[in-house]
XYZ file of C-alpha atoms in Angstrom:
613
model
C -15.007 -102.507 12.899
C -17.236 -99.695 11.847
C -16.714 -97.404 14.498
C -18.874 -95.074 16.476
C -18.380 -91.922 16.092
C -17.162 -89.757 18.703
C -19.266 -87.066 20.754
C -18.467 -83.697 19.454
C -16.844 -82.457 21.886
C -18.715 -79.347 22.608
C -22.119 -81.458 22.034
C -24.056 -80.503 19.015
C -22.428 -78.621 16.551
C -24.418 -74.249 15.833
C -26.111 -73.746 13.018
C -24.815 -73.083 10.220
C -20.805 -73.679 12.376
C -18.600 -76.828 13.010
C -17.673 -77.327 16.636
C -13.668 -76.118 17.064
C -12.254 -78.724 18.933
C -10.716 -78.134 22.705
C -9.986 -80.744 23.611
C -8.224 -82.337 27.274
C -5.753 -84.871 26.551
C -4.479 -86.574 29.212
C -3.289 -90.276 29.852
C -3.771 -93.642 32.371
C -1.284 -94.908 34.082
C -1.605 -98.535 34.215
C 0.746 -100.785 35.256
C 2.991 -101.318 33.727
C 6.503 -103.365 33.347
C 9.329 -102.588 34.291
C 10.129 -100.484 30.271
C 6.733 -98.366 32.217
C 7.115 -94.410 30.559
C 6.126 -92.146 32.850
C 6.181 -89.618 30.947
C 3.897 -87.233 29.295
C 3.356 -89.258 26.291
C 1.034 -86.725 24.491
C -1.012 -83.822 24.067
C 1.065 -80.248 23.008
C 3.832 -80.711 22.267
C 7.264 -82.443 24.457
C 9.820 -80.518 22.937
C 7.772 -77.346 25.305
C 7.699 -79.964 28.395
C 10.854 -80.442 31.003
C 11.558 -83.962 30.628
C 11.413 -86.823 33.614
C 13.610 -89.549 33.431
C 12.116 -92.224 30.724
C 13.603 -95.524 29.831
C 15.313 -95.386 27.123
C 14.460 -97.329 24.196
C 18.067 -98.332 22.251
C 16.960 -99.372 17.843
C 16.760 -102.646 16.841
C 20.575 -104.387 17.611
C 22.211 -105.213 13.963
C 19.203 -106.206 11.051
C 17.025 -106.599 13.265
C 13.038 -105.591 12.189
C 10.712 -105.470 15.277
C 7.309 -104.734 14.698
C 5.283 -103.772 17.618
C 1.561 -103.070 17.723
C 1.016 -99.759 20.353
C -3.225 -100.600 20.002
C -5.086 -103.041 19.201
C -4.496 -106.347 20.983
C -5.879 -106.087 24.049
C -9.705 -104.807 22.712
C -11.744 -102.886 19.465
C -9.978 -99.594 18.980
C -7.404 -97.652 19.164
C -4.615 -99.541 16.558
C -1.759 -98.783 16.055
C 0.948 -100.202 14.536
C 4.948 -99.437 13.826
C 7.070 -101.347 11.939
C 10.778 -100.635 12.041
C 14.556 -101.144 11.046
C 17.682 -99.036 12.363
C 16.260 -95.474 11.781
C 13.551 -96.522 10.062
C 9.830 -96.014 11.660
C 6.815 -96.922 9.390
C 3.201 -97.198 11.543
C -0.239 -98.031 9.668
C -3.190 -96.525 11.437
C -3.367 -93.935 14.360
C -7.608 -95.263 15.162
C -8.984 -94.232 19.159
C -11.126 -96.895 20.979
C -14.061 -96.141 23.033
C -13.959 -95.565 27.060
C -15.583 -98.410 28.783
C -18.115 -97.841 31.512
C -15.482 -96.570 34.572
C -14.386 -94.574 32.501
C -16.440 -91.079 33.258
C -16.396 -87.772 31.393
C -14.689 -89.808 28.614
C -13.929 -89.305 25.590
C -11.741 -91.515 23.561
C -8.766 -93.470 23.976
C -5.722 -92.546 21.532
C -2.027 -94.430 21.304
C 0.770 -93.485 23.794
C 3.514 -93.150 21.227
C 6.478 -92.262 24.506
C 7.653 -94.923 22.186
C 8.899 -92.521 19.771
C 10.051 -89.636 21.599
C 13.668 -88.821 21.128
C 13.035 -91.088 17.835
C 10.373 -88.701 15.106
C 13.564 -87.495 12.835
C 13.510 -91.569 11.499
C 9.884 -91.702 11.405
C 8.893 -92.033 7.058
C 5.398 -91.762 7.292
C 2.748 -92.646 8.811
C 0.106 -95.773 5.777
C -3.633 -95.601 6.535
C -6.041 -98.755 5.601
C -9.089 -97.635 5.539
C -10.583 -94.535 7.378
C -12.736 -95.033 10.437
C -12.389 -93.810 13.648
C -10.577 -96.581 15.100
C -7.920 -96.567 12.561
C -8.200 -92.439 11.815
C -9.620 -91.682 15.465
C -5.712 -90.573 17.325
C -4.376 -88.742 13.957
C -5.126 -84.839 15.068
C -3.184 -85.673 18.083
C -0.743 -88.014 18.018
C 0.731 -86.630 13.970
C 1.583 -83.153 15.238
C 3.652 -84.406 17.517
C 5.417 -86.362 16.869
C 7.766 -84.566 13.766
C 5.015 -84.324 12.033
C 5.118 -87.451 8.823
C 3.392 -87.159 6.268
C -0.362 -89.735 5.929
C -1.053 -91.791 3.213
C -3.962 -92.556 2.313
C -5.754 -93.149 0.197
C -8.752 -90.979 -1.236
C -12.119 -91.429 1.068
C -9.324 -92.285 3.968
C -7.659 -88.228 3.190
C -11.131 -86.439 2.315
C -12.797 -88.243 6.492
C -8.662 -87.234 7.896
C -9.614 -83.476 6.073
C -12.096 -82.748 6.822
C -11.836 -84.002 10.613
C -9.190 -81.956 11.066
C -11.364 -78.684 10.261
C -12.428 -79.173 14.280
C -9.171 -78.987 16.166
C -7.127 -76.584 17.137
C -3.093 -78.498 15.693
C -1.345 -78.045 13.092
C -1.902 -78.481 9.858
C -1.369 -81.720 8.480
C 0.685 -83.421 5.097
C -2.090 -85.860 3.908
C -0.699 -87.552 0.519
C -3.755 -89.218 -1.081
C -2.322 -92.191 -3.309
C -3.898 -95.210 -5.072
C -4.101 -98.462 -4.413
C -1.525 -98.818 -6.927
C 1.367 -96.929 -6.409
C 4.336 -97.708 -4.507
C 5.896 -95.903 -1.825
C 9.516 -96.108 -1.541
C 10.210 -95.011 3.105
C 13.902 -94.985 4.174
C 14.522 -98.557 3.852
C 11.231 -99.872 3.126
C 8.871 -99.683 0.501
C 5.684 -99.836 0.883
C 3.018 -101.472 -1.507
C -1.240 -101.899 -0.617
C -4.221 -104.453 -2.160
C -7.739 -104.631 -2.689
C -9.325 -105.449 0.733
C -13.556 -105.429 1.637
C -14.740 -103.965 3.830
C -17.089 -101.356 4.992
C -16.182 -98.170 3.641
C -14.404 -97.539 -0.276
C -10.607 -97.744 -0.475
C -9.288 -99.902 2.652
C -6.236 -100.892 1.014
C -4.184 -103.763 3.331
C -0.569 -102.281 3.232
C 2.305 -104.527 2.392
C 5.391 -103.656 3.499
C 8.923 -104.774 2.282
C 12.051 -104.231 3.890
C 15.199 -106.220 4.313
C 14.517 -108.424 6.281
C 11.444 -109.606 5.337
C 8.132 -108.372 4.101
C 4.767 -107.872 6.641
C 1.455 -108.214 5.317
C -1.681 -106.475 7.531
C -5.142 -106.935 6.304
C -6.179 -103.231 8.526
C -9.654 -104.866 8.970
C -10.950 -106.953 5.662
C -13.178 -109.198 4.753
C -13.997 -110.895 1.286
C -16.879 -109.474 -0.522
C -18.231 -111.031 -4.598
C -20.909 -108.286 -4.382
C -20.329 -105.716 -2.693
C -22.037 -102.341 -2.845
C -19.694 -99.483 -5.347
C -16.734 -101.351 -5.018
C -14.307 -104.236 -6.572
C -14.260 -108.346 -5.524
C -10.641 -108.838 -3.218
C -8.160 -108.602 -5.324
C -7.102 -111.643 -4.998
C -4.652 -112.000 -7.698
C -1.953 -109.704 -5.980
C -2.917 -111.449 -2.795
C -2.064 -114.126 -4.243
C 1.114 -113.708 -5.563
C 1.913 -111.723 -2.768
C 2.249 -115.211 -0.633
C 4.208 -116.527 -4.217
C 6.757 -114.523 -3.375
C 7.395 -115.295 -0.243
C 5.801 -113.567 3.309
C 7.625 -112.930 6.361
C 5.162 -111.958 8.352
C 1.488 -111.619 8.666
C -1.340 -109.410 10.783
C -5.110 -110.399 10.554
C -7.277 -108.634 11.798
C -9.181 -110.944 14.362
C -12.136 -108.791 15.214
C -15.106 -111.468 13.471
C -12.350 -114.564 13.719
C -14.892 -115.819 16.835
C -17.580 -116.575 14.325
C -18.214 -119.617 11.978
C -18.395 -119.346 8.366
C -17.992 -116.498 5.274
C -19.134 -113.360 6.143
C -22.611 -112.208 4.411
C -22.530 -110.248 1.384
C -23.564 -106.884 1.122
C -25.589 -107.683 -1.594
C -27.340 -109.112 0.115
C -27.983 -107.081 2.645
C -28.283 -104.237 -0.304
C -31.949 -106.561 -1.208
C -33.053 -106.704 1.666
C -33.152 -103.061 2.456
C -34.861 -102.615 -1.293
C -37.533 -105.008 0.025
C -37.965 -103.271 3.642
C -38.136 -99.767 2.026
C -40.730 -100.215 -0.674
C -43.126 -102.758 1.176
C -43.083 -99.845 4.079
C -46.850 -98.925 4.587
C -45.217 -96.179 6.647
C -41.399 -93.837 7.099
C -38.125 -95.206 7.388
C -35.854 -94.773 10.457
C -32.622 -96.506 9.934
C -29.564 -96.317 12.094
C -26.199 -96.839 11.509
C -22.820 -95.912 11.754
C -21.797 -92.820 10.559
C -18.923 -93.958 8.826
C -20.931 -97.378 7.051
C -20.915 -95.229 4.379
C -21.016 -98.312 2.056
C -24.453 -98.768 3.050
C -25.439 -95.127 3.442
C -25.064 -95.822 -0.556
C -27.764 -98.895 -0.298
C -30.185 -96.825 1.063
C -29.866 -93.474 -1.004
C -30.035 -95.655 -4.361
C -32.703 -97.565 -2.781
C -34.558 -94.853 -2.421
C -34.006 -93.096 -4.853
C -35.247 -96.053 -7.597
C -39.079 -96.323 -5.861
C -39.418 -92.297 -6.073
C -38.339 -91.928 -2.395
C -37.480 -88.625 -0.526
C -34.385 -89.347 1.714
C -33.604 -86.961 4.870
C -29.845 -87.113 5.961
C -30.166 -86.308 10.791
C -26.520 -86.676 12.138
C -23.535 -84.414 12.042
C -20.764 -86.548 11.035
C -22.967 -88.792 9.179
C -24.170 -85.623 6.678
C -20.118 -84.453 6.885
C -19.104 -87.996 5.534
C -22.209 -88.238 2.388
C -21.022 -84.141 1.385
C -17.592 -86.418 1.147
C -18.749 -89.361 -0.095
C -21.467 -87.426 -3.361
C -17.699 -84.930 -3.839
C -16.011 -88.011 -5.021
C -19.239 -89.357 -6.097
C -19.102 -92.342 -4.230
C -23.047 -91.798 -4.186
C -23.904 -90.835 -6.810
C -27.904 -89.542 -6.931
C -29.347 -86.935 -7.689
C -30.422 -83.791 -5.733
C -33.167 -83.460 -5.311
C -33.526 -86.949 -2.896
C -32.221 -86.210 -0.251
C -34.105 -82.797 1.986
C -33.774 -81.519 5.174
C -35.336 -83.604 8.066
C -37.680 -80.757 9.058
C -38.984 -81.599 5.383
C -39.653 -84.876 6.500
C -43.000 -83.723 7.012
C -45.146 -81.708 3.846
C -44.259 -85.729 1.745
C -46.616 -88.682 2.017
C -45.305 -90.879 5.168
C -44.701 -93.836 3.026
C -42.135 -91.807 0.394
C -40.004 -90.244 3.201
C -36.692 -92.498 4.223
C -34.774 -91.177 7.490
C -31.265 -92.178 8.308
C -29.429 -91.120 11.327
C -26.767 -91.999 13.367
C -27.806 -93.170 17.168
C -27.557 -96.763 16.737
C -25.599 -98.245 19.259
C -27.774 -96.055 21.827
C -25.362 -93.083 21.635
C -27.134 -90.672 24.511
C -26.833 -87.526 22.446
C -27.326 -88.945 18.733
C -30.276 -87.896 15.875
C -31.886 -92.113 17.034
C -31.900 -90.931 20.824
C -33.370 -88.433 20.573
C -36.085 -89.113 18.434
C -37.051 -91.765 20.470
C -36.967 -89.887 23.698
C -39.072 -86.908 21.900
C -36.054 -84.382 21.402
C -35.874 -83.876 17.834
C -36.673 -80.808 16.794
C -39.147 -81.992 14.071
C -38.885 -85.395 14.410
C -41.513 -88.105 16.194
C -41.992 -91.559 16.093
C -45.082 -92.393 15.348
C -47.332 -95.787 15.488
C -46.434 -96.634 11.526
C -42.678 -95.853 11.123
C -41.073 -98.521 10.360
C -37.366 -98.596 12.545
C -34.319 -100.976 11.331
C -30.931 -100.838 13.760
C -28.716 -101.511 10.005
C -25.339 -103.071 12.594
C -24.211 -104.505 14.469
C -24.230 -103.836 18.283
C -20.422 -102.860 19.700
C -19.330 -105.191 23.264
C -20.502 -103.124 25.759
C -23.531 -100.804 24.314
C -26.002 -103.618 24.758
C -27.783 -101.741 27.714
C -27.764 -98.806 25.823
C -29.567 -100.134 22.969
C -32.049 -102.311 24.883
C -33.298 -99.053 26.321
C -33.772 -97.637 23.141
C -35.801 -100.270 21.517
C -38.060 -100.584 24.699
C -38.508 -96.783 24.043
C -39.006 -97.362 20.832
C -41.641 -100.368 20.765
C -43.914 -98.032 23.222
C -44.519 -95.483 20.324
C -45.596 -97.956 18.811
C -42.870 -98.012 15.924
C -42.155 -101.811 13.589
C -39.081 -101.925 14.840
C -36.096 -104.404 13.249
C -32.647 -105.615 13.597
C -29.709 -108.022 12.475
C -30.784 -110.243 13.834
C -34.125 -110.846 13.004
C -33.465 -110.099 9.012
C -31.070 -110.072 6.936
C -29.734 -105.592 7.550
C -26.405 -105.784 8.558
C -23.828 -107.052 7.406
C -20.232 -106.991 9.981
C -17.166 -105.197 7.469
C -14.781 -108.138 9.116
C -13.550 -112.067 7.731
C -14.725 -115.297 9.496
C -13.741 -118.516 10.138
C -13.482 -119.517 6.654
C -12.405 -116.140 5.405
C -9.468 -116.286 7.369
C -8.289 -119.664 6.205
C -8.352 -118.165 2.413
C -6.154 -115.879 3.699
C -4.358 -117.341 4.960
C -3.928 -119.723 2.117
C -3.295 -117.513 -0.190
C -0.763 -115.375 1.630
C 0.821 -118.785 3.522
C 2.739 -116.412 5.530
C 5.309 -118.370 7.710
C 4.566 -116.021 10.583
C 0.733 -115.047 11.805
C -0.081 -112.313 14.107
C -3.150 -112.225 14.661
C -4.527 -107.910 15.879
C -7.077 -106.455 16.388
C -8.859 -108.162 18.890
C -9.677 -108.635 22.046
C -7.128 -110.455 23.890
C -9.986 -114.098 23.384
C -10.450 -113.588 19.277
C -6.612 -112.775 19.148
C -6.624 -116.393 20.239
C -9.740 -117.480 18.237
C -7.961 -116.085 15.236
C -4.676 -118.202 15.901
C -6.873 -121.533 16.257
C -7.685 -120.809 12.441
C -4.319 -120.704 11.465
C -3.093 -124.306 13.876
C -6.447 -125.216 11.636
C -4.441 -124.958 8.504
C -1.100 -125.923 9.879
C 0.399 -123.358 11.113
C 2.366 -123.856 14.794
C 2.596 -122.161 17.850
C 6.175 -121.256 17.547
C 4.625 -118.799 14.533
C 1.550 -117.528 15.578
C 2.685 -114.940 17.529
C 0.175 -113.908 19.817
C 1.337 -110.393 21.379
C 0.386 -107.628 24.394
C -0.363 -103.693 23.112
C 3.750 -103.226 22.737
C 5.087 -106.568 23.081
C 8.454 -106.148 19.598
C 8.014 -108.967 17.678
C 11.816 -109.015 15.901
C 12.594 -111.216 12.352
C 16.250 -111.501 11.656
C 17.228 -113.517 9.267
C 14.174 -115.498 8.935
C 13.455 -115.822 11.551
C 11.445 -114.016 14.436
C 11.087 -113.972 18.025
C 7.824 -112.513 20.354
C 9.618 -111.301 23.545
C 9.315 -110.348 26.615
C 9.944 -106.888 26.858
C 7.169 -104.925 25.996
C 7.027 -100.149 25.356
C 4.878 -98.259 26.679
C 1.064 -98.640 25.528
C -0.475 -97.243 29.079
C -3.701 -95.028 27.758
C -3.814 -91.266 26.569
C -6.945 -90.239 27.775
C -9.714 -87.396 25.498
C -11.877 -85.707 26.721
C -13.130 -81.905 25.977
C -12.913 -79.835 28.260
C -9.202 -77.530 27.818
C -5.634 -78.476 26.852
C -3.126 -79.990 28.998
C -1.756 -83.070 31.203
C -4.365 -85.022 34.166
C -2.690 -87.583 35.904
C -5.354 -90.873 36.642
C -5.823 -89.102 40.237
C -8.441 -87.542 37.114
C -10.506 -90.464 36.292
C -10.612 -91.716 39.937
C -12.544 -89.119 41.526
C -14.789 -88.877 38.794
C -15.430 -92.741 39.008
C -15.470 -91.661 43.619
C -18.284 -89.052 43.003
C -20.203 -91.439 40.529
C -20.046 -94.714 43.178
C -20.540 -92.040 46.611
C -20.970 -89.005 45.015
C -19.674 -86.332 47.419
C -19.490 -84.318 51.086
C -19.053 -80.714 51.351
C -17.568 -79.219 54.621
C -18.110 -75.018 54.845
C -15.842 -73.238 57.997
C -15.100 -70.276 59.086
C -12.011 -69.998 60.659
C -10.548 -66.212 62.748
C -7.199 -65.932 60.710
C -5.300 -65.228 63.981
C -6.076 -67.573 66.524
C -7.049 -70.448 64.442
C -11.185 -70.764 66.145
C -14.081 -72.129 65.099
C -16.596 -68.987 63.819
C -20.533 -69.881 63.617
C -21.405 -73.814 62.211
C -20.203 -75.325 59.687
C -21.733 -75.811 56.547
C -23.180 -79.379 55.227
C -23.988 -80.365 51.517
C -24.323 -83.415 49.922
C -24.199 -84.169 46.116
C -24.974 -87.401 44.875
C -24.377 -89.379 48.829
C -27.574 -88.804 51.205
C -30.762 -86.836 50.487
C -30.516 -84.092 53.213
C -34.627 -83.328 54.092
C -34.973 -86.917 54.577
C -31.182 -87.180 57.028
C -30.747 -84.283 59.940
C -29.690 -87.006 62.120
C -26.403 -87.460 60.286
C -25.748 -83.660 59.213
C -26.508 -82.587 62.672
C -23.988 -85.236 63.239
C -21.841 -84.233 61.145
C -21.579 -80.304 62.123
C -20.973 -81.805 65.604
C -18.263 -84.349 65.010
C -16.560 -80.328 62.433
C -17.154 -78.647 65.683
C -14.593 -81.111 67.671
C -12.403 -81.114 64.999
C -11.943 -77.693 64.908
C -11.269 -77.675 68.576
C -8.731 -74.600 69.023
C -6.013 -76.528 71.303
C -3.704 -73.828 71.386
C -5.503 -70.129 70.339
C -1.777 -68.231 70.389
C -1.121 -69.628 66.987
C -2.862 -68.074 63.648
C -4.853 -70.741 62.087
C -3.738 -73.179 58.984
C -6.124 -73.914 56.585
C -4.139 -76.202 54.716
C -3.833 -78.266 58.268
C -7.437 -77.923 58.497
C -8.736 -78.679 55.714
C -6.147 -82.078 55.669
C -7.681 -83.333 58.746
C -11.294 -82.340 58.203
C -10.937 -84.315 55.693
C -9.783 -87.369 56.571
C -11.644 -86.965 60.225
C -15.031 -86.784 58.504
C -14.861 -89.131 55.827
C -13.550 -91.504 58.717
C -16.916 -91.245 60.913
C -19.077 -91.210 57.058
C -18.102 -94.510 57.036
C -18.154 -95.425 60.412
C -21.938 -93.758 60.311
C -22.290 -95.100 56.076
C -20.283 -98.054 54.880
C -19.468 -95.632 52.541
C -17.095 -93.735 50.727
C -17.811 -89.799 49.994
C -15.860 -87.873 47.915
C -14.461 -84.581 50.948
C -14.229 -80.888 50.497
C -13.409 -79.470 52.501
C -13.087 -74.916 52.157
C -12.148 -72.695 54.808
C -12.810 -69.899 54.910
C -10.801 -67.648 56.645
C -12.229 -64.010 58.788
């Protein structure tokens, strides 16, 4: 699905320049099975780091073909699939996932590449289905550290990958621009493509022919007979694949729990054009920065109606610039204006397309709603359209943003009120048609939470497939094919989270995330003490500082009692010995933690500061 654009690690770019990435990568230690690999997953080149003892994964036995999903089978995002035969590996997509609410400070999550350590020379290429960040967003972090293999992508995805790479201080990528009718020879694999619809140009499914059989990967897809700025799906090619024989189909599950067919982009375009034409004032449309088909529709409809269009949001401006250069978006240069020029035109002659329909704090729509934008304020005559669905987990932020816009008196429209958004993913009836055309021997639902994979599997069962031929896998679970027979093994490779934040480069353990959670839930208490270096005797009165735990002015008695407890802890039982700062810090942390929990039944983080004098 079109993901939110990840927030820039250093906030919004300064005027006249692009932000440079300075990201820290760190990994969680999410419980794994016996194959869990505690080694460094990514970050700085692994060859320059001390290597701990790790589990070794051998190549497939005999002539087995291995298919391993490294991300995307337990969540929406982080899509990455690995296909391996003997000493040849092809990777399909390398996306990011947005963090959960219990991951404070994390920008996004990327796939774990531990399985590929020592196999870098076997990687024949990374093949991209389309240019959304949940399919390409991890490339700057991972590709340079797995031997920098070639990246094969169609023009739109290739352009977005290249432009995004400018924000990162990593090795230059080897991006090879392909066409939909290209055939790639990658080791023992032959890779080809089939055109499919999504809501970004150049979306394709991947066909991997191996000595064992053919594996097809749909990527994100839908069937649209009237797409915006693109051809209809290549039904002839898809049907011919089925006629020739497909060993395994890996299919998108994102909308597998919805009945019927996906709405056509033409319906959405017609509805939006009517709203833009009849709006009494300005039209402000919030959508995904990567949903270029929607942006194209709005710009071209506005131009036909004689209206000016402003684009707001760094990533959206970047994507529109790319789309114009590639002639995907066609409009007169005079149609596009800067946001600060909007006041020079009558309100009913202006349309603004911006990021922030998911309620992101620093995105354009949220700043406009909260009067934080430098030039735009919400007016009662404004029509504000949320031209996107709500990504699971963003419901609260979207509702708060909607409430704020309603308070300003604006007319707010979302996809539940009118046809102003069509998803980019197949619904149940679309999946049935795909299965009927491809006729795979085995089916692996991918790209979705576990319940979505199960719903996708039910669709396959309704088409006559039995459970022995439908594999509902977890991330990292190895599926092997040999002599036309497939087996879903119980073996797994590491897929524990690799976090990226925006403060520097280097690995940080799960302790950091746990500490952030503690600080968010219970706050912290800083205890500052001065000790005589020679005797370890307490000098003066301990200082107590609270942040996010209590309001100190209202809790003077607790502060006094805590100071007294610190004095008791630091009673010098041996005046002839010197101070031991480490022992003192540990003792304060343990004892004050217990004391405050006894008094408040809360567990703030205790930070002792010992100053020797």
